[in-house]
PDB file of C-alpha atoms in Angstrom:
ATOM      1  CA  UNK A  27     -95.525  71.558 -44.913  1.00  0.00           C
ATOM      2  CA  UNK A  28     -98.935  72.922 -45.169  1.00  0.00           C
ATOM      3  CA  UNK A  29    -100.186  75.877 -43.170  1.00  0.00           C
ATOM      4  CA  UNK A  30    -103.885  76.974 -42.695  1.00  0.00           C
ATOM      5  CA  UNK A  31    -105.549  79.745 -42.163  1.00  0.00           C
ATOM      6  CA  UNK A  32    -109.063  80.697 -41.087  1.00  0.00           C
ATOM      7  CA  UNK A  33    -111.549  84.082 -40.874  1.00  0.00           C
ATOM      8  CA  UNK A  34    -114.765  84.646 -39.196  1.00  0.00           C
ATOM      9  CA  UNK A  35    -117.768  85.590 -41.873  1.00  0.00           C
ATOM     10  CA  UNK A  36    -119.735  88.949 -40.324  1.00  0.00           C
ATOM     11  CA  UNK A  37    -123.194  90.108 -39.955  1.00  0.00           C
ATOM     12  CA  UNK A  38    -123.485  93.760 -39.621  1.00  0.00           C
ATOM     13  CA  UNK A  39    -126.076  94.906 -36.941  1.00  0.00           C
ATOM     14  CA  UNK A  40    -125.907  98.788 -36.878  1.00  0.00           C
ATOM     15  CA  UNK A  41    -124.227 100.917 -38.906  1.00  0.00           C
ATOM     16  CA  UNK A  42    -125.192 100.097 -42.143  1.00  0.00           C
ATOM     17  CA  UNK A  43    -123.796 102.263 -45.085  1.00  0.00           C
ATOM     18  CA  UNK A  44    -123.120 105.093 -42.100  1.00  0.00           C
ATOM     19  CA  UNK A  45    -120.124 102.945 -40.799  1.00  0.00           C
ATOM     20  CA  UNK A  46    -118.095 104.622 -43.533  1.00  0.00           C
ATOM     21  CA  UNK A  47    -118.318 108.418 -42.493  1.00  0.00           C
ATOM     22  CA  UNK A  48    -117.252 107.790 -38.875  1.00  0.00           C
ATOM     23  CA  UNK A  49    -120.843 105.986 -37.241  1.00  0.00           C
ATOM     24  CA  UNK A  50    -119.865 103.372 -34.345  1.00  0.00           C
ATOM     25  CA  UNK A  51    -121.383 100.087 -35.894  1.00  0.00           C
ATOM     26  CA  UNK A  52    -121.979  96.413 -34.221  1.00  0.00           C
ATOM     27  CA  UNK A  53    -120.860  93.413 -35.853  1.00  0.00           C
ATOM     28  CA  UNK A  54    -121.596  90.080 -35.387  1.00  0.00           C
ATOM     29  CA  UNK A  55    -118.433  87.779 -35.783  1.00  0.00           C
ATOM     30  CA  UNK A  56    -120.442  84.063 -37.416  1.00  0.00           C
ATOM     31  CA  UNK A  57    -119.944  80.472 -37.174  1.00  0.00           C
ATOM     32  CA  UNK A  58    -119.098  80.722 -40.736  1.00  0.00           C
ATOM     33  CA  UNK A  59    -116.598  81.580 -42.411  1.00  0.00           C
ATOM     34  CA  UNK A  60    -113.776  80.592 -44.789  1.00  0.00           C
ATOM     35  CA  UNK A  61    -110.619  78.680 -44.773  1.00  0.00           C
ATOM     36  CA  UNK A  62    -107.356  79.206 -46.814  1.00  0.00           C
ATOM     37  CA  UNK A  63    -104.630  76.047 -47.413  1.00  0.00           C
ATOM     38  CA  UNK A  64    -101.459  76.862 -48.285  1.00  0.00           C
ATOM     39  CA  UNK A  65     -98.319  73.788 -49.812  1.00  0.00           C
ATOM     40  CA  UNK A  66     -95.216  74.892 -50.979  1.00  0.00           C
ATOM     41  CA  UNK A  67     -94.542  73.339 -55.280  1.00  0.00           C
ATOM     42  CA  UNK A  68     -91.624  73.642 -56.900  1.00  0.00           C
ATOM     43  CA  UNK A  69     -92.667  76.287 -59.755  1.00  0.00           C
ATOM     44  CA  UNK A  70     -92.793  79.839 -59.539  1.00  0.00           C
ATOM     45  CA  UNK A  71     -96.450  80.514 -59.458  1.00  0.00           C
ATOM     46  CA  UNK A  72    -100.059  80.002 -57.332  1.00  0.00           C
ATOM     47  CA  UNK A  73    -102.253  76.833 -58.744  1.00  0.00           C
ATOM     48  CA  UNK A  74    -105.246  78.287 -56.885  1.00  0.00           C
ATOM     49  CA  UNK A  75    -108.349  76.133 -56.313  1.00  0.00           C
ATOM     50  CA  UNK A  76    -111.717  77.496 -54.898  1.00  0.00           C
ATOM     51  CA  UNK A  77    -114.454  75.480 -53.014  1.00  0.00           C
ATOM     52  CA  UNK A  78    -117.857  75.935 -51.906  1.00  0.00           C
ATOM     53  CA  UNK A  79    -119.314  74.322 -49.033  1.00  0.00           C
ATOM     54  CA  UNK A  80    -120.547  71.620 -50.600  1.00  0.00           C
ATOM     55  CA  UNK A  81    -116.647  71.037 -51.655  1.00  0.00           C
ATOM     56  CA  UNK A  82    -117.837  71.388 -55.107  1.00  0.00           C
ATOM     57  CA  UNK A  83    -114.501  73.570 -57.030  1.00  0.00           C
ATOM     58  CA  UNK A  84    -116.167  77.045 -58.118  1.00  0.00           C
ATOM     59  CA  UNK A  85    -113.046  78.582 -59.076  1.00  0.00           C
ATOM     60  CA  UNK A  86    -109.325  76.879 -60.252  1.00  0.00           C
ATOM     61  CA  UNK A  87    -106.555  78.484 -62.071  1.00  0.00           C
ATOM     62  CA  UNK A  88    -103.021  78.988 -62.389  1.00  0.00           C
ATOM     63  CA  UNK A  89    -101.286  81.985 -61.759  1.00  0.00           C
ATOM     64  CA  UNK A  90     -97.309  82.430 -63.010  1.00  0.00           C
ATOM     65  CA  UNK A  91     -95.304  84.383 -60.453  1.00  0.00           C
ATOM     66  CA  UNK A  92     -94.478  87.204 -63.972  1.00  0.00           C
ATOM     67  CA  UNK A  93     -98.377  87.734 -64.306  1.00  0.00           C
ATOM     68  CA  UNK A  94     -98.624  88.467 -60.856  1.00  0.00           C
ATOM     69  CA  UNK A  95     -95.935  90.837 -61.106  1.00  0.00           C
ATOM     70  CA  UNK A  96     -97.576  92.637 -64.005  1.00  0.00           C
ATOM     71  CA  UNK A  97    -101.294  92.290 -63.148  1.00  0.00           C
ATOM     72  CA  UNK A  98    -102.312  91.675 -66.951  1.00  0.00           C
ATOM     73  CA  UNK A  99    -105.999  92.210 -67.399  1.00  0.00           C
ATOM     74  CA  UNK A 100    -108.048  88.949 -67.683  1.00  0.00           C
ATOM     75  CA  UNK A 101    -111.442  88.080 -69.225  1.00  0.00           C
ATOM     76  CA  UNK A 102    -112.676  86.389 -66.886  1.00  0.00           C
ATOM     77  CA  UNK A 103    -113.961  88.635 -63.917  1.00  0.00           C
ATOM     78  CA  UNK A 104    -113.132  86.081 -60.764  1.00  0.00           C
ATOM     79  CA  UNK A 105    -109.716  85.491 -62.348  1.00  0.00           C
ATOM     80  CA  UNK A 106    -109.182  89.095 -62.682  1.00  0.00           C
ATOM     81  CA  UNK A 107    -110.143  89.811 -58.900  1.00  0.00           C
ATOM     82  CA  UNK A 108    -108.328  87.607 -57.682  1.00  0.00           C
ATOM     83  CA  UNK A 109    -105.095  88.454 -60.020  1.00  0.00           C
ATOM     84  CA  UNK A 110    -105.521  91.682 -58.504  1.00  0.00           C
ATOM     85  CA  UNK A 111    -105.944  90.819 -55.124  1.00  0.00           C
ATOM     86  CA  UNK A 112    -102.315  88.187 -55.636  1.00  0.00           C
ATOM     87  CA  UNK A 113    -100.905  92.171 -57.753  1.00  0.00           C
ATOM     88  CA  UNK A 114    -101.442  94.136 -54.695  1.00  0.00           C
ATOM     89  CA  UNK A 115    -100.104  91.626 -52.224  1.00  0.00           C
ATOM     90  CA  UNK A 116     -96.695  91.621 -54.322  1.00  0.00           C
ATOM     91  CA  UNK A 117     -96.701  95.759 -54.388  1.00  0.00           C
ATOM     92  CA  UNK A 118     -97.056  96.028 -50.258  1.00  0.00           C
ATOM     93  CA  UNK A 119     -94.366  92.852 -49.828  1.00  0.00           C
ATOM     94  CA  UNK A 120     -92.678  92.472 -53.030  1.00  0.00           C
ATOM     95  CA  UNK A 121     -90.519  89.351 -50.689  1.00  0.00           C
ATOM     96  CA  UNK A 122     -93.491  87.352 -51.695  1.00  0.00           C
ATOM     97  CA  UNK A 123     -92.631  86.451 -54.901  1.00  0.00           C
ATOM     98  CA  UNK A 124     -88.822  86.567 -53.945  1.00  0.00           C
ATOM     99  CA  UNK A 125     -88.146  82.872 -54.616  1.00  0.00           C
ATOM    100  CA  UNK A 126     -87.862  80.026 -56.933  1.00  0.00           C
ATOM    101  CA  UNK A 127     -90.599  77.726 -55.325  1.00  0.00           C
ATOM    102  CA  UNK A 128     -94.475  78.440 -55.619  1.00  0.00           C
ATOM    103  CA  UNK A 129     -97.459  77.508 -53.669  1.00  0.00           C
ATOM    104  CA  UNK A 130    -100.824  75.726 -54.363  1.00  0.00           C
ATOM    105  CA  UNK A 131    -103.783  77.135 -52.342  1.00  0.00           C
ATOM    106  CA  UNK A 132    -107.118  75.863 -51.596  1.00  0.00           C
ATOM    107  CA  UNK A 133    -110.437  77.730 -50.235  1.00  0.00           C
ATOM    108  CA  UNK A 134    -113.475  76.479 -48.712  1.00  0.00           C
ATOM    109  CA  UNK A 135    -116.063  77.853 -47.690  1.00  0.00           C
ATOM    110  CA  UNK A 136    -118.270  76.216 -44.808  1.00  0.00           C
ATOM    111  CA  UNK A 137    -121.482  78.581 -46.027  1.00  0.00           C
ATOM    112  CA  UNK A 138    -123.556  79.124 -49.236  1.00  0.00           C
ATOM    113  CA  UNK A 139    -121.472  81.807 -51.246  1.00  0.00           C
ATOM    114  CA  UNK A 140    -124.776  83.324 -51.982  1.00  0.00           C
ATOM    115  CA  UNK A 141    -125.410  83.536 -48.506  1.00  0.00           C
ATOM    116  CA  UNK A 142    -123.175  87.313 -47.916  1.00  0.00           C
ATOM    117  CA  UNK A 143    -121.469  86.694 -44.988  1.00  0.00           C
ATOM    118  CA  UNK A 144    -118.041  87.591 -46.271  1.00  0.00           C
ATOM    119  CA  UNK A 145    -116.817  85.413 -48.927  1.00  0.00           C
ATOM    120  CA  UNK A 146    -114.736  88.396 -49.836  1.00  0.00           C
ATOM    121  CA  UNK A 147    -113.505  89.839 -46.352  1.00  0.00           C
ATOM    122  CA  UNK A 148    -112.576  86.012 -45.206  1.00  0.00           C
ATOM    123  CA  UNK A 149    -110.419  85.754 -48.205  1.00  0.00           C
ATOM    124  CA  UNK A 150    -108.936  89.028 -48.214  1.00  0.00           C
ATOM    125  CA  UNK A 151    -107.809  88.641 -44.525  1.00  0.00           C
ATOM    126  CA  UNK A 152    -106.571  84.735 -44.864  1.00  0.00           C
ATOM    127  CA  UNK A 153    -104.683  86.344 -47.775  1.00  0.00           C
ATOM    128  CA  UNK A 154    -103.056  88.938 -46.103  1.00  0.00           C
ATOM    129  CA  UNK A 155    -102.766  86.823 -43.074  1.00  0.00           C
ATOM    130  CA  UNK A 156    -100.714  84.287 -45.220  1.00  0.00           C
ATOM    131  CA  UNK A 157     -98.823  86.854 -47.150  1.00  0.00           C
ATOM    132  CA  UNK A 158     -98.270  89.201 -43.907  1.00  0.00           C
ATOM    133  CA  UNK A 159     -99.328  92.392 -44.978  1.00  0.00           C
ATOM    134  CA  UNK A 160    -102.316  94.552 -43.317  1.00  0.00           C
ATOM    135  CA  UNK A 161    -105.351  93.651 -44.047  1.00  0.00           C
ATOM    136  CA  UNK A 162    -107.453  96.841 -43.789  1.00  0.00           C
ATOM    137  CA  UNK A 163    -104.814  98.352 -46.551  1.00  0.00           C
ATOM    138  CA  UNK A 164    -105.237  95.140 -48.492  1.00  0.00           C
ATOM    139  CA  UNK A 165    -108.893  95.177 -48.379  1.00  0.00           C
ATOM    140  CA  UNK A 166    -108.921  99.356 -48.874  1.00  0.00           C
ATOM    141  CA  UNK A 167    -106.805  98.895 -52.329  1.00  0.00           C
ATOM    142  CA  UNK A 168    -109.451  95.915 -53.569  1.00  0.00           C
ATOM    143  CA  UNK A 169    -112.353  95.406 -52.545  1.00  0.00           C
ATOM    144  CA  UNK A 170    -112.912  98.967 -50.325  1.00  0.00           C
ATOM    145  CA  UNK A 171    -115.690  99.271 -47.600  1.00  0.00           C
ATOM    146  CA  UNK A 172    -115.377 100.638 -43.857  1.00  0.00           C
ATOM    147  CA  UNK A 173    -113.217  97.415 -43.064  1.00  0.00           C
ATOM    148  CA  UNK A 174    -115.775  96.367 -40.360  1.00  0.00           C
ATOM    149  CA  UNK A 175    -115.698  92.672 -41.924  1.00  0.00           C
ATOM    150  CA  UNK A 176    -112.083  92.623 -41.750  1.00  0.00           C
ATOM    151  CA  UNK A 177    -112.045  93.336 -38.079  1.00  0.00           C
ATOM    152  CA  UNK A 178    -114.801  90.645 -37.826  1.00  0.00           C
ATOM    153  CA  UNK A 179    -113.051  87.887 -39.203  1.00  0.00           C
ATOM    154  CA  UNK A 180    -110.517  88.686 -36.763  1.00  0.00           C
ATOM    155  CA  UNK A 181    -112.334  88.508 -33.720  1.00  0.00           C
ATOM    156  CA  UNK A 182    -114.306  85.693 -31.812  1.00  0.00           C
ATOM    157  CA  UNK A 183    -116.917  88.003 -30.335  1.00  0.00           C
ATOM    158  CA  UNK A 184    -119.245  91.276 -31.206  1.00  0.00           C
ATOM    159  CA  UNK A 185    -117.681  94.200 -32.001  1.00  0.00           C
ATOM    160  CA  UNK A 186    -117.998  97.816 -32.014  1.00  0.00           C
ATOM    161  CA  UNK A 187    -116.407  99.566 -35.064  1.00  0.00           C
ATOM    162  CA  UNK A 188    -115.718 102.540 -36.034  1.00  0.00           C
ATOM    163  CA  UNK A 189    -113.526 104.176 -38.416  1.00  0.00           C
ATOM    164  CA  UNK A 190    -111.779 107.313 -37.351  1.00  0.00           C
ATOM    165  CA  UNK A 191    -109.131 109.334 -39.565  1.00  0.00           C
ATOM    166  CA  UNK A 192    -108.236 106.686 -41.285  1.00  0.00           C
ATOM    167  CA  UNK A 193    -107.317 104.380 -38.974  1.00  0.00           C
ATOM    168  CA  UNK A 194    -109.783 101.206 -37.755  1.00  0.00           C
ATOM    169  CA  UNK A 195    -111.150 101.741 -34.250  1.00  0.00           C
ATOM    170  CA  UNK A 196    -112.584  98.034 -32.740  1.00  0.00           C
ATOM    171  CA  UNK A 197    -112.902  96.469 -29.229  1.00  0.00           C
ATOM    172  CA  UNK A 198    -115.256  93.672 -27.552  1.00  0.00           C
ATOM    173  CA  UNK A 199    -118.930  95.057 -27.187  1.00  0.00           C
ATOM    174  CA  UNK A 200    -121.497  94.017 -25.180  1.00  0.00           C
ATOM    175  CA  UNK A 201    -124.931  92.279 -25.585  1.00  0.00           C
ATOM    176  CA  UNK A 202    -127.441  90.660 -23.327  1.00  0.00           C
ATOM    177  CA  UNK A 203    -127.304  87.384 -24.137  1.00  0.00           C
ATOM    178  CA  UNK A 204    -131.262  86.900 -22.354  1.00  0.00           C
ATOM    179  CA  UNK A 205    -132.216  88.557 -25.628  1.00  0.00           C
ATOM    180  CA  UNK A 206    -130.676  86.213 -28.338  1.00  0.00           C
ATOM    181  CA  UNK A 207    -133.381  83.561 -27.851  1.00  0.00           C
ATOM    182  CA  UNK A 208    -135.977  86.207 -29.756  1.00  0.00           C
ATOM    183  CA  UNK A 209    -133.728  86.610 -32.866  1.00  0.00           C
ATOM    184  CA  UNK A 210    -133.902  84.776 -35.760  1.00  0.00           C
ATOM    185  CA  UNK A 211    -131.480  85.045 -39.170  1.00  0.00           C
ATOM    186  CA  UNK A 212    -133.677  84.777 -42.408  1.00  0.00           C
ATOM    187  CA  UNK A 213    -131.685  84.446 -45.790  1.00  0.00           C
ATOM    188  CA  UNK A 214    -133.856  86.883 -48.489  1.00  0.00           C
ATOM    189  CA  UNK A 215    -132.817  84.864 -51.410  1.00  0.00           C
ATOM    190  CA  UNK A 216    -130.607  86.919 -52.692  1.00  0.00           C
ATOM    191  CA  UNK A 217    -127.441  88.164 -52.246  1.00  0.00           C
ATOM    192  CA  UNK A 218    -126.322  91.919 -52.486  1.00  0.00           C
ATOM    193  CA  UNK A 219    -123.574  93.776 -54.181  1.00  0.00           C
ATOM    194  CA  UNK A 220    -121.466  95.754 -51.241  1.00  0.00           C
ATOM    195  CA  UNK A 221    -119.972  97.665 -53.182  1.00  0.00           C
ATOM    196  CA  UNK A 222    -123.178  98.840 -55.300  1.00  0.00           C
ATOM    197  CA  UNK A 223    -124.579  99.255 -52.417  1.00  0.00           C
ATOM    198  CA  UNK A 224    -121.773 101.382 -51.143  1.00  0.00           C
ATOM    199  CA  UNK A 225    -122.081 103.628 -54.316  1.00  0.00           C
ATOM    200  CA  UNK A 226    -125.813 103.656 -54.160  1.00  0.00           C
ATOM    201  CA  UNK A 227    -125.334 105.285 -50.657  1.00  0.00           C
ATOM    202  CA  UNK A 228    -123.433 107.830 -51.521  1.00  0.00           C
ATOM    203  CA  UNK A 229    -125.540 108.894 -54.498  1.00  0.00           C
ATOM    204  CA  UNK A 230    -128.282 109.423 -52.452  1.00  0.00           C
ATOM    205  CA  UNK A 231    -127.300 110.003 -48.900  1.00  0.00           C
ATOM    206  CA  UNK A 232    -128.199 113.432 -47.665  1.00  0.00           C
ATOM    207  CA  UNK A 233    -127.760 114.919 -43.728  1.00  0.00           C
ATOM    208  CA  UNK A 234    -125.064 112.329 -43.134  1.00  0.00           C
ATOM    209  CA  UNK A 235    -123.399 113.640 -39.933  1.00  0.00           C
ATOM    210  CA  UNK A 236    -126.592 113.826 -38.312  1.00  0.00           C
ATOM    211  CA  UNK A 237    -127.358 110.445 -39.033  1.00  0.00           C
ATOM    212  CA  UNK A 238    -123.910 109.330 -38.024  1.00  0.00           C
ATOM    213  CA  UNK A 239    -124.352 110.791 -34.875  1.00  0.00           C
ATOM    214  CA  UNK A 240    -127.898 109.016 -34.447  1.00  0.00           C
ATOM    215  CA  UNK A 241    -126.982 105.774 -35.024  1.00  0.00           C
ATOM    216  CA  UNK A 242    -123.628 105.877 -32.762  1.00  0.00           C
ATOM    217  CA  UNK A 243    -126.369 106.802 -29.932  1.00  0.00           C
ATOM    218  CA  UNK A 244    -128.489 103.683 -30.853  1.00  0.00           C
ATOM    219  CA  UNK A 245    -124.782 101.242 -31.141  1.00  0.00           C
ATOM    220  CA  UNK A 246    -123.911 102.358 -27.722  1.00  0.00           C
ATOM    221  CA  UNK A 247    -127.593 101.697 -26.248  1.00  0.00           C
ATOM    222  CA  UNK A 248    -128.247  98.415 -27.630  1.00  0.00           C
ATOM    223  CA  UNK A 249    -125.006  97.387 -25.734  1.00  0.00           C
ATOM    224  CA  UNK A 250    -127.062  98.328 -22.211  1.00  0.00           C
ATOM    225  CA  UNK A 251    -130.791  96.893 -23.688  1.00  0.00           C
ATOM    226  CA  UNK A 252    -132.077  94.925 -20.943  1.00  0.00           C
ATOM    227  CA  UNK A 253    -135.369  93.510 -22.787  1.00  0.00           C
ATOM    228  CA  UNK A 254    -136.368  92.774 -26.185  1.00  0.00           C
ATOM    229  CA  UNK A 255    -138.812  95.686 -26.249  1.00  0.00           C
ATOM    230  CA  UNK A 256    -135.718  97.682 -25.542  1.00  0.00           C
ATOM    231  CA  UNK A 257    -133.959  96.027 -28.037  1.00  0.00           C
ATOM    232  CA  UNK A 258    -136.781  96.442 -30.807  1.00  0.00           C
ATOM    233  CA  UNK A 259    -137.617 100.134 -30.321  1.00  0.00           C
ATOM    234  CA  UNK A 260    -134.016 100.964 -30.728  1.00  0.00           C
ATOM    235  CA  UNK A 261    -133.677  98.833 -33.766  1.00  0.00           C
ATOM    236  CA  UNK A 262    -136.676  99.904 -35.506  1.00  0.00           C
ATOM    237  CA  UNK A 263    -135.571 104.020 -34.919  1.00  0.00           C
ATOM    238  CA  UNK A 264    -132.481 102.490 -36.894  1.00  0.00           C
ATOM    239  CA  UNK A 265    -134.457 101.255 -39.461  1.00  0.00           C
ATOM    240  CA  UNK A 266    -136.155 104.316 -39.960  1.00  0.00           C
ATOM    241  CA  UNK A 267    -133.300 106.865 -39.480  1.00  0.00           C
ATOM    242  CA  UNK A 268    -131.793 104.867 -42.450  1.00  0.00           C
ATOM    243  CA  UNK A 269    -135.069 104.892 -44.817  1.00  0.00           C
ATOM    244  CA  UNK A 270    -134.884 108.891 -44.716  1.00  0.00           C
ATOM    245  CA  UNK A 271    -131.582 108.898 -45.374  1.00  0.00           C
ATOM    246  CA  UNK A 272    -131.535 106.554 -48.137  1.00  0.00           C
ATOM    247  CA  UNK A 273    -134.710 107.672 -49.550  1.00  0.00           C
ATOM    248  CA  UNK A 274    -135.605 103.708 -49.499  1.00  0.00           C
ATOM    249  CA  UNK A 275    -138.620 102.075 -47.796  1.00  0.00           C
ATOM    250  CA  UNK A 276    -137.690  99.747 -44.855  1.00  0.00           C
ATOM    251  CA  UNK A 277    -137.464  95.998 -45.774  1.00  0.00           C
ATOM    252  CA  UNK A 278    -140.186  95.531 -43.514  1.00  0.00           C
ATOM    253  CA  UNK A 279    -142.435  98.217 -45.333  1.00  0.00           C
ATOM    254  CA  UNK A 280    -141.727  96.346 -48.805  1.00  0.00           C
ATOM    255  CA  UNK A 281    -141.841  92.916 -47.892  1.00  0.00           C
ATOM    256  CA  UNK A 282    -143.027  91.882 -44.395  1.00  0.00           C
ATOM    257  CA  UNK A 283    -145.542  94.546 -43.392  1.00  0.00           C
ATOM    258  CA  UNK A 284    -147.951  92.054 -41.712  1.00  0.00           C
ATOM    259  CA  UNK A 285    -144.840  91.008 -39.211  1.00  0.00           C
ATOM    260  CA  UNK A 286    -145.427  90.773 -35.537  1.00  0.00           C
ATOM    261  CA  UNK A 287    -142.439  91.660 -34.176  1.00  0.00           C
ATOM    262  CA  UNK A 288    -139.053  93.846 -35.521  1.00  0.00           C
ATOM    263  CA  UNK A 289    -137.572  93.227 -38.438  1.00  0.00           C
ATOM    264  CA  UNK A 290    -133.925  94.810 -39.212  1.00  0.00           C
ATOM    265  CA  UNK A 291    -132.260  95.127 -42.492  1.00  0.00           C
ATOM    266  CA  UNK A 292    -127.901  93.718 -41.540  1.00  0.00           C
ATOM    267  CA  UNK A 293    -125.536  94.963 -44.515  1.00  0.00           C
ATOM    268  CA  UNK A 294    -126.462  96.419 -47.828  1.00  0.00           C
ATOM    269  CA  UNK A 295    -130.326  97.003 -48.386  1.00  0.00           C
ATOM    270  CA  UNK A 296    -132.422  94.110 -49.976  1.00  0.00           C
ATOM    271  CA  UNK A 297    -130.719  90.809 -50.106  1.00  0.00           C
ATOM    272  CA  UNK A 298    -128.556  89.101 -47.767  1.00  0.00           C
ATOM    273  CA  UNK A 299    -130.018  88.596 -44.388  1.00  0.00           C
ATOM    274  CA  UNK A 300    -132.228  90.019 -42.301  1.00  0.00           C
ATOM    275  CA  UNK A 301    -132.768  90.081 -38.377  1.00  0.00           C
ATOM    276  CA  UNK A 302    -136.340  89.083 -37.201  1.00  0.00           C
ATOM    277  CA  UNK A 303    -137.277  89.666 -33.436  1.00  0.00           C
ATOM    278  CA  UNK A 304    -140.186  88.086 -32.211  1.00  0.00           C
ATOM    279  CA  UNK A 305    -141.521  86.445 -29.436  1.00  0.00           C
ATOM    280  CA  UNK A 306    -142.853  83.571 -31.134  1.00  0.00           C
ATOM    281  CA  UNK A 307    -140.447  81.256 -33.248  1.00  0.00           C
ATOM    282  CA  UNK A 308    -141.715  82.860 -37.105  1.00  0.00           C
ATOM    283  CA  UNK A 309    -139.845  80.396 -39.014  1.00  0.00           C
ATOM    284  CA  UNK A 310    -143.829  79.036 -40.191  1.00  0.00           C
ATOM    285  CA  UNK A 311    -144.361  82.779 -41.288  1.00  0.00           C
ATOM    286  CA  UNK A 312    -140.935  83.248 -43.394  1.00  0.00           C
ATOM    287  CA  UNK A 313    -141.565  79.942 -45.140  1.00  0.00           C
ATOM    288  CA  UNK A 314    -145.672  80.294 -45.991  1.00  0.00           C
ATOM    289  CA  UNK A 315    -143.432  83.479 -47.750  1.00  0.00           C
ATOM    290  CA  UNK A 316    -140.613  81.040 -50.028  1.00  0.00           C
ATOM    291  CA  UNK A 317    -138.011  81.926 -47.076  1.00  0.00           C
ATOM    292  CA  UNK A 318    -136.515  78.637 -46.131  1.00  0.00           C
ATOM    293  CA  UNK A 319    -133.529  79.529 -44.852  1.00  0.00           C
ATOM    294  CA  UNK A 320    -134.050  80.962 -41.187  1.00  0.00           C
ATOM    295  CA  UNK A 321    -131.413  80.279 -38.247  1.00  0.00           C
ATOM    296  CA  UNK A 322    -131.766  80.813 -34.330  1.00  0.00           C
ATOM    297  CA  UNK A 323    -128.919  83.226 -32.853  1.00  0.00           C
ATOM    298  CA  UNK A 324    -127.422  80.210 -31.470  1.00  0.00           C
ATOM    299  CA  UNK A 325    -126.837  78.388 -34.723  1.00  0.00           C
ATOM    300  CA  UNK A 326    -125.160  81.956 -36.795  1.00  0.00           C
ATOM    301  CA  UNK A 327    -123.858  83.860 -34.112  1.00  0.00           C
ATOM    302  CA  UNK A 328    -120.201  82.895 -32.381  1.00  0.00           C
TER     303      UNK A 328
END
């Protein structure tokens, strides 16, 4: 008998970078995300086959129940990761790899893997979902990050997160749904490394706590915006409370300073996506620019 099991991908709305040192940050659960398949075989070990969403395999191996155990380094860095990932689910419930029989598993993905909208968080919670262990610790001894994508791929709505002594603080937001018909998803081409990122931030991040502070204020007002000009003026103070701290221009400032309209950085600074508000549909704008790939609230956002 197969089982199945399925995460939410995430877009981050405030809180960038700040999440981790206690900030309240918004996430946007996605239409995307990732599936994991799961068949019992009769050998000890994990034939593990990856797919994009074009079904096309990306990643297949074989993993024997003893190299699991032993978490033997690998040359190949996929493999590795996810031998690590398969290590650390056998040291929180060692019961996993307590029998005879083995399993094959299968992965797809229903977005672009360069896309950055959780190919890592979806698997790390279908695995721990699968394997029943927790998947903040799971993700905290891999992967690491504040966790907000874990709790993302959990839930079916927006989120405020916030991490708190250790432990992973998250409950329904809310958001004015009059103001989702102004925001548009544009895909920069490129996809950026969370956890350079993460270590950027802290190499350069100076007057955190005030910051943290700043930005919970904005997470909790955007939940009571009532127009987009509410909406935009509180994003754009974000944008700018993060440039000082990161001693980084704005996205805006280095790629779209001729914008009408708001545009806000979601995740790790400079690739991913970002959020455009405007009151015209700039899709025309994006693509005079090479950026193809732009999506209405409606067609990203659960």
């Amino acid at each position: 008998m197969q089982n199945r099991f399925y995460s939410n991908g995430k877009l981050l709305l405030t809180g960038e970078y700040v999440v981790l040192d206690g900030a309240k940050a918004l996430a946007f659960p996605t239409k995307f995300g990732q599936d994991l398949v799961v068949q019992p075989i009769d050998k000890p070990e994990i034939i593990w086959n990856s797919f994009d969403v074009d079904s096309r395999s990306w990643f297949s191996d074989v993993f024997p129940f003893t190299e699991i155990r032993t978490n033997n380094a690998s040359a190949n860095q996929i493999r590795e990761t996810l031998l690590n990932i398969l290590h650390q689910v056998y040291l929180l419930n060692p019961d996993f790899l307590n029998r005879q029989s083995g399993f094959s598993v299968s992965t797809h993905l229903t977005f672009p893997r360069l896309w950055g909208l959780g190919t890592s968080s979806t698997l790390i919670n279908n695995i721990a979902t699968w394997t029943e262990v927790d998947a903040f610790t799971l993700l905290a001894k891999t992967f690491g990050g504040s966790g907000y994508d874990i709790a993302a791929a959990k839930c079916n709505h927006l989120i405020v997160y916030q991490v708190s002594a250790d432990n992973q603080l998250y409950e329904e937001a809310m958001f004015n749904q009059k103001l989702t018909s102004s925001m548009y998803f544009v895909y920069l081409n490129r996809k950026q490394n969370s956890r350079a990122s993460i270590s950027s931030y802290r190499n350069q991040a100076s007057e955190v706590s005030s910051a943290v502070s700043e930005i919970s204020d904005i997470t909790i007002q955007i939940q009571t915006a009532t127009t987009v000009r509410d909406l935009q003026l509180l994003l754009n103070n974000h944008e700018q409370i993060l440039s000082a701290l990161l001693k980084v221009d704005t996205i805006k400032t280095q790629l779209f300073s001729d914008f009408e309209g708001t545009i806000k950085s979601l995740g790790g600074w400079g690739g991913d996506f970002i959020l455009a508000i405007s009151d015209d549909d700039p899709s025309d704008y994006f693509r005079s620019r090479g950026y193809d790939t732009i999506l209405k609230f409606s067609e990203i956002i659960l």
